Short mmCIF file of C-alpha atoms (C1' of nucleotides) in Angstrom, two decimals:
data_model
loop_
_atom_site.label_atom_id
_atom_site.label_comp_id
_atom_site.label_asym_id
_atom_site.label_seq_id
_atom_site.Cartn_x
_atom_site.Cartn_y
_atom_site.Cartn_z
CA MET A 1 -1.28 11.25 29.90
CA GLY A 2 -0.75 8.64 27.22
CA ARG A 3 -2.09 5.12 27.34
CA ALA A 4 -0.37 2.47 29.39
CA PRO A 5 2.18 0.35 27.51
CA CYS A 6 1.02 -3.13 26.55
CA CYS A 7 3.95 -4.79 28.32
CA ASP A 8 6.93 -3.99 30.52
CA LYS A 9 9.46 -2.86 27.95
CA SER A 10 12.37 -3.39 30.34
CA LYS A 11 11.64 -7.13 30.63
CA VAL A 12 11.11 -7.73 26.97
CA LYS A 13 13.57 -8.56 24.21
CA LYS A 14 13.74 -6.28 21.20
CA GLY A 15 15.46 -6.39 17.86
CA PRO A 16 15.86 -9.20 15.34
CA TRP A 17 14.37 -12.59 16.10
CA SER A 18 16.65 -15.56 16.59
CA PRO A 19 15.90 -18.89 14.88
CA GLN A 20 15.18 -20.35 18.33
CA GLU A 21 12.56 -17.70 19.02
CA ASP A 22 11.02 -18.28 15.60
CA THR A 23 10.77 -21.99 16.30
CA LYS A 24 9.15 -21.41 19.68
CA LEU A 25 6.56 -19.07 18.19
CA LYS A 26 5.80 -21.33 15.22
CA ASP A 27 5.52 -24.43 17.37
CA TYR A 28 3.25 -22.73 19.83
CA ILE A 29 0.91 -21.36 17.17
CA HIS A 30 0.81 -24.67 15.28
CA LYS A 31 -0.22 -26.45 18.46
CA ASN A 32 -2.48 -23.85 20.05
CA GLY A 33 -3.27 -21.17 17.51
CA THR A 34 -3.00 -17.55 18.52
CA GLY A 35 -5.72 -17.96 21.12
CA GLY A 36 -7.19 -14.65 20.08
CA ASN A 37 -4.89 -12.81 22.47
CA TRP A 38 -1.48 -11.70 21.31
CA ILE A 39 -0.65 -9.96 24.56
CA ALA A 40 -0.93 -13.17 26.56
CA LEU A 41 0.73 -15.36 23.92
CA PRO A 42 4.44 -14.69 24.58
CA HIS A 43 4.17 -15.74 28.23
CA LYS A 44 2.34 -18.93 27.32
CA ALA A 45 4.81 -19.67 24.55
CA GLY A 46 7.79 -19.01 26.77
CA LEU A 47 8.97 -16.01 24.81
CA LYS A 48 10.39 -12.87 26.35
CA ARG A 49 8.76 -10.71 23.73
CA CYS A 50 6.03 -8.13 23.54
CA GLY A 51 2.77 -9.56 22.21
CA LYS A 52 2.74 -7.07 19.41
CA SER A 53 6.21 -8.13 18.40
CA CYS A 54 5.04 -11.77 18.22
CA ARG A 55 2.03 -10.80 16.17
CA LEU A 56 4.17 -8.88 13.69
CA ARG A 57 6.73 -11.63 13.43
CA TRP A 58 4.05 -14.19 12.72
CA LEU A 59 2.00 -12.12 10.29
CA ASN A 60 4.89 -10.66 8.36
CA TYR A 61 7.36 -13.49 8.32
CA LEU A 62 6.53 -16.86 9.87
CA ARG A 63 3.01 -17.39 8.57
CA PRO A 64 3.12 -20.34 6.14
CA ASP A 65 1.23 -18.67 3.29
CA ILE A 66 3.67 -15.79 2.89
CA LYS A 67 5.16 -15.27 -0.52
CA HIS A 68 8.81 -14.29 -0.46
CA GLY A 69 10.99 -13.14 -3.31
CA GLU A 70 10.72 -10.85 -6.29
CA PHE A 71 7.58 -8.99 -7.19
CA SER A 72 6.21 -9.79 -10.62
CA ASP A 73 5.32 -7.19 -13.26
CA HIS A 74 1.71 -7.99 -12.59
CA GLU A 75 2.19 -7.21 -8.91
CA ASP A 76 4.08 -4.02 -9.77
CA ARG A 77 1.20 -2.77 -11.86
CA LEU A 78 -1.34 -3.72 -9.26
CA ILE A 79 0.52 -1.88 -6.51
CA TYR A 80 0.99 1.17 -8.66
CA THR A 81 -2.61 1.24 -9.75
CA LEU A 82 -3.90 0.86 -6.22
CA PHE A 83 -1.44 3.36 -4.79
CA SER A 84 -2.51 5.84 -7.43
CA SER A 85 -6.10 5.50 -6.42
CA ILE A 86 -6.06 5.05 -2.64
CA GLY A 87 -2.62 6.18 -1.53
CA SER A 88 -0.57 4.50 1.16
CA ARG A 89 -3.26 2.23 2.55
CA TRP A 90 -0.91 -0.69 2.55
CA SER A 91 -3.21 -3.16 4.22
CA VAL A 92 -5.87 -2.55 1.59
CA ILE A 93 -3.30 -2.92 -1.16
CA ALA A 94 -1.90 -6.07 0.44
CA ALA A 95 -5.37 -7.60 0.50
CA GLN A 96 -5.29 -7.58 -3.29
CA LEU A 97 -1.94 -9.38 -3.49
CA PRO A 98 -2.19 -12.90 -2.09
CA GLY A 99 0.80 -13.86 0.05
CA ARG A 100 2.18 -10.36 0.32
CA THR A 101 2.11 -8.39 3.52
CA ASP A 102 1.47 -4.71 3.98
CA ASN A 103 4.96 -4.28 5.41
CA ASP A 104 6.49 -6.05 2.46
CA ILE A 105 4.65 -3.92 -0.06
CA LYS A 106 5.39 -0.74 1.84
CA ASN A 107 9.10 -1.53 1.90
CA TYR A 108 9.08 -2.52 -1.73
CA TRP A 109 7.32 0.68 -2.73
CA ASN A 110 9.61 2.93 -0.70
CA THR A 111 12.87 1.32 -1.76
CA LYS A 112 12.30 0.18 -5.32
CA LEU A 113 9.00 0.55 -7.07
CA LYS A 114 8.59 4.29 -6.54
CA LYS A 115 12.00 4.91 -8.08
CA LYS A 116 11.27 2.56 -10.92
CA ILE A 117 8.08 4.40 -11.77
CA MET A 118 9.48 7.88 -11.35
CA ASN A 119 12.40 6.93 -13.50
CA PHE A 120 10.08 5.60 -16.13
CA ILE A 121 7.94 8.71 -16.14
CA SER A 122 10.88 11.13 -16.25
CA THR A 123 12.94 9.29 -18.84
CA ASN A 124 9.85 8.58 -20.87
CA HIS A 125 11.30 6.05 -23.26
CA GLN A 126 9.06 4.97 -26.09
CA THR A 127 10.54 1.52 -26.12
CA GLU A 128 10.48 0.83 -22.41
CA LYS A 129 7.12 0.17 -20.88
CA PRO A 130 7.43 -1.49 -17.50
CA LEU A 131 3.91 -0.42 -16.59
CA HIS A 132 2.40 -0.11 -19.95
CA HIS A 133 -1.10 -0.93 -18.97
CA LEU A 134 -3.21 -0.54 -15.89
CA GLU A 135 -4.52 -3.46 -13.96
CA SER A 136 -8.17 -3.97 -13.44
CA VAL A 137 -8.73 -3.84 -9.74
CA ASN A 138 -11.59 -4.55 -7.44
CA CYS A 139 -12.79 -1.79 -5.21
CA PRO A 140 -11.60 -2.93 -1.81
CA SER A 141 -14.64 -2.12 0.27
CA SER A 142 -18.00 -0.50 0.31
CA ASN A 143 -16.70 2.48 2.22
CA TYR A 144 -13.99 3.05 -0.31
CA SER A 145 -12.72 6.59 0.08
CA TYR A 146 -10.61 8.58 -2.29
CA PRO A 147 -7.77 10.86 -1.30
CA THR A 148 -8.61 14.51 -1.65
CA SER A 149 -6.35 17.20 -2.93
CA SER A 150 -5.32 18.07 0.62
CA SER A 151 -3.93 14.60 1.15
CA VAL A 152 -1.97 14.32 -2.04
CA THR A 153 1.26 16.00 -2.91
CA ALA A 154 2.92 16.93 -6.14
CA VAL A 155 5.87 14.86 -7.18
CA ASP A 156 8.66 16.83 -8.73
CA ASN A 157 6.97 19.17 -11.15
CA HIS A 158 3.99 17.00 -11.84
CA PRO A 159 0.86 18.85 -10.88
CA VAL A 160 -1.74 17.07 -8.84
CA LEU A 161 -5.18 16.60 -10.22
CA PRO A 162 -7.56 18.80 -8.28
CA SER A 163 -10.33 17.10 -6.41
CA ASP A 164 -13.29 18.24 -4.43
CA ASP A 165 -14.01 17.56 -0.76
CA HIS A 166 -15.45 14.18 -1.60
CA GLY A 167 -12.32 13.13 -3.36
CA TYR A 168 -13.83 13.25 -6.78
CA ILE A 169 -11.60 14.87 -9.27
CA ASN A 170 -12.96 17.83 -11.10
CA VAL A 171 -12.06 16.93 -14.58
CA ASP A 172 -11.22 19.70 -16.89
CA MET A 173 -10.70 17.64 -19.96
CA GLU A 174 -9.09 20.52 -21.73
CA THR A 175 -6.14 19.98 -19.46
CA TYR A 176 -5.52 16.51 -20.69
CA ARG A 177 -4.68 16.18 -24.28
CA VAL A 178 -3.81 12.95 -25.85
CA LYS A 179 -0.37 13.43 -27.26
CA ASP A 180 0.08 9.95 -28.53
CA ASN A 181 -1.64 6.65 -28.38
CA SER A 182 0.17 5.42 -25.30
CA THR A 183 -1.64 7.80 -22.97
CA LEU A 184 -3.87 5.91 -20.65
CA PHE A 185 -6.80 6.90 -18.56
CA MET A 186 -8.30 4.91 -15.81
CA LEU A 187 -11.77 5.46 -14.55
CA GLU A 188 -12.81 4.21 -11.23
CA GLY A 189 -15.95 4.58 -9.19
CA ASP A 190 -16.82 3.39 -5.72
CA ALA A 191 -19.00 0.62 -6.98
CA GLN A 192 -18.00 0.24 -10.55
CA ALA A 193 -14.99 0.84 -12.68
CA ALA A 194 -13.82 0.99 -16.21
CA ASP A 195 -10.52 0.96 -17.94
CA CYS A 196 -9.72 2.65 -21.17
CA SER A 197 -6.89 2.21 -23.52
CA SER A 198 -6.18 3.39 -26.98
CA ASN A 199 -5.30 1.47 -30.05
CA SER A 200 -2.73 2.21 -32.68
CA ASP A 201 -4.81 4.75 -34.54
CA GLY A 202 -5.33 6.78 -31.40
CA ARG A 203 -8.98 6.01 -31.01
CA TRP A 204 -10.22 4.81 -27.70
CA HIS A 205 -11.33 1.30 -27.41
CA HIS A 206 -11.75 -1.25 -24.68
CA VAL A 207 -13.86 0.87 -22.43
CA TYR A 208 -14.89 -1.89 -20.21
CA GLY A 209 -15.94 -2.87 -16.77
CA SER A 210 -13.19 -4.32 -14.66
CA GLY A 211 -15.32 -6.63 -12.61
CA ALA A 212 -15.40 -4.13 -9.81
CA PHE A 213 -16.99 -4.93 -6.53
CA ASP A 214 -20.58 -3.82 -6.38
CA ALA A 215 -20.87 -2.48 -2.86
CA HIS A 216 -24.62 -2.27 -2.93
CA ASN A 217 -25.40 -5.71 -4.21
CA ASN A 218 -22.45 -7.21 -2.40
CA MET A 219 -21.30 -9.04 -5.46
CA GLY A 220 -18.88 -8.76 -8.30
CA GLY A 221 -19.89 -7.30 -11.59
CA LEU A 222 -21.03 -3.92 -12.72
CA LYS A 223 -24.18 -1.93 -12.71
CA THR A 224 -25.91 -2.20 -16.01
CA SER A 225 -27.03 1.40 -16.20
CA ASN A 226 -24.11 2.27 -18.40
CA SER A 227 -24.36 0.38 -21.61
CA TYR A 228 -20.68 0.62 -22.39
CA MET A 229 -19.77 -1.38 -19.36
CA GLY A 230 -19.54 -5.10 -19.34
CA ILE A 231 -21.50 -7.20 -16.93
CA ASP A 232 -19.92 -9.77 -14.64
CA GLY A 233 -16.56 -9.44 -16.25
CA ASN A 234 -17.85 -9.87 -19.77
CA TYR A 235 -16.45 -6.88 -21.51
CA SER A 236 -18.46 -5.18 -24.16
CA THR A 237 -16.00 -3.45 -26.37
CA MET A 238 -16.93 -0.24 -28.03
CA GLU A 239 -14.86 2.34 -29.73
CA PHE A 240 -14.81 5.91 -28.60
CA SER A 241 -13.20 8.94 -30.07
CA LEU A 242 -11.56 11.30 -27.64
CA GLU A 243 -14.56 13.60 -27.88
CA GLU A 244 -16.91 10.78 -27.10
CA PHE A 245 -14.70 9.75 -24.29
CA LYS A 246 -14.74 13.22 -22.75
CA LYS A 247 -18.48 13.28 -23.02
CA LEU A 248 -18.69 9.94 -21.34
CA ILE A 249 -16.67 11.16 -18.39
CA SER A 250 -18.46 14.45 -18.01
CA THR A 251 -21.82 12.72 -18.07
CA ASN A 252 -20.85 10.48 -15.25
CA LEU A 253 -19.27 13.18 -13.17
CA CYS A 254 -22.37 15.28 -13.44
CA SER A 255 -24.53 12.55 -12.04
CA SER A 256 -25.73 13.03 -8.50
CA ASN A 257 -25.81 9.31 -8.01
CA THR A 258 -22.68 8.27 -6.15
CA ASN A 259 -22.59 5.01 -8.02
CA ASN A 260 -22.21 6.83 -11.24
CA ASN A 261 -19.52 9.20 -10.15
CA LEU A 262 -16.28 8.28 -11.73
CA ASN A 263 -12.90 9.12 -10.45
CA VAL A 264 -10.32 9.78 -13.09
CA PHE A 265 -6.70 9.00 -12.85
CA VAL A 266 -4.08 9.61 -15.43
CA ASP A 267 -1.25 7.21 -15.83
CA GLU A 268 1.90 7.47 -17.87
CA LEU A 269 1.23 10.76 -19.53
CA LYS A 270 3.96 11.26 -22.01
CA ALA A 271 3.55 14.92 -22.75
CA GLU A 272 5.01 18.10 -21.32
CA GLU A 273 1.78 18.60 -19.42
CA ASN A 274 2.43 15.39 -17.53
CA ILE A 275 0.05 14.90 -14.68
CA MET A 276 0.66 12.61 -11.81
CA TYR A 277 -1.98 11.65 -9.32
CA TYR A 278 0.01 10.58 -6.33
"C1'" DA B 1 41.94 -3.20 3.05
"C1'" DA B 2 39.28 -0.24 5.67
"C1'" DA B 3 35.91 3.16 6.17
"C1'" DA B 4 31.97 5.33 4.51
"C1'" DT B 5 27.73 5.22 2.25
"C1'" DA B 6 23.69 3.20 0.25
"C1'" DG B 7 20.25 -0.34 -0.08
"C1'" DA B 8 17.08 -3.64 1.74
"C1'" DC B 9 13.85 -4.99 4.79
"C1'" DA B 10 12.74 -6.44 9.53
"C1'" DA B 11 11.06 -4.46 13.50
"C1'" DC B 12 9.33 -0.90 16.56
"C1'" DC B 13 6.47 3.12 18.03
"C1'" DG B 14 2.53 5.47 18.72
"C1'" DC B 15 -1.88 6.46 17.29
"C1'" DC B 16 -6.58 5.10 16.12
"C1'" DC B 17 -10.46 2.05 16.00
"C1'" DT B 18 -13.08 -1.76 17.78
"C1'" DT B 19 -14.27 -4.85 21.29
"C1'" DT B 20 -14.66 -6.09 25.95
"C1'" DT B 21 -15.39 -5.19 30.72
"C1'" DA C 1 -21.97 4.94 29.04
"C1'" DA C 2 -17.31 5.08 29.97
"C1'" DA C 3 -12.91 3.20 30.45
"C1'" DA C 4 -9.59 -0.15 29.41
"C1'" DA C 5 -7.56 -3.54 26.54
"C1'" DG C 6 -6.34 -5.48 22.29
"C1'" DG C 7 -5.59 -5.40 17.46
"C1'" DG C 8 -4.41 -3.08 13.27
"C1'" DC C 9 -2.11 0.26 10.68
"C1'" DG C 10 1.25 3.54 8.69
"C1'" DG C 11 5.39 6.05 9.48
"C1'" DT C 12 9.85 5.61 10.93
"C1'" DT C 13 13.98 3.60 12.76
"C1'" DG C 14 17.39 -0.04 13.38
"C1'" DT C 15 20.30 -3.50 11.71
"C1'" DC C 16 22.51 -6.18 8.47
"C1'" DT C 17 24.61 -6.56 3.87
"C1'" DA C 18 26.40 -4.81 -0.42
"C1'" DT C 19 28.70 -1.38 -2.85
"C1'" DT C 20 31.55 2.55 -3.39
"C1'" DT C 21 35.24 5.58 -2.10
#
DNA sequence: AAAATAGACAACCGCCCTTTT
DNA sequence: AAAAAGGGCGGTTGTCTATTT
């Protein structure tokens, strides 16, 4: 037996909201707030709607701080970066984009952004770089969990990076060769993170902390145990060769300390051995 | 011009988790 | 401690509009 429905569906209006209904809901909430009970709200507000429907309408559309309109390139990159690392946890992603709702982002991803990115990866134009660098992102919470190989799927012919049961990717660096200087790697840990990019001569530089959330100290900034990472958003820039870079990663992955485990994602690989973490 | 199809996004459903009783 | 209720979330569907046939 399933759980009882939250309201009598036969007495409740469904489908698109009319402007009159919107006004009623807005007026009621402006005067009284939500009262901490969405189920009781429609009756009090004189709406023949399910409480959940009212909640959704308010949170996704009527709320005054909602941002409507086009997504910026910055937002595109942020969504892509977060989706690459945590998958379709839209509410977590939305929390990083002020004014955007999970529903909005989900719709945007499914209808536009995914195609845009797939198109970019498959056509692989040197001159076109809609997502040409990764955003620095904060780890959303202390119980940040990574998708494991069982929860990720290959897109087209792009293989999926293997990961262990804890979601940490087993990096076989031999698999990933830098074909040109536009290849990007992103490192991310549960309490600290680093971005890497390469400069024109193909050497790695800008290995820096991204101001990740430190779950253990409950504050921004990075652990200082790794000298190449910046502290409190102050990036310390060092140059790394690819070999040094590989060593850096393997050192961290070998650590038994969770804080030092790094998760590796590959973005925008432009070689025939393209790898997509999805 | 009309019908069919595709695109966009609002809205719903059902499940899960947390809080309350 | 257990059951019920409420809230939150992600997947999916429904509806409206734009574009193509």
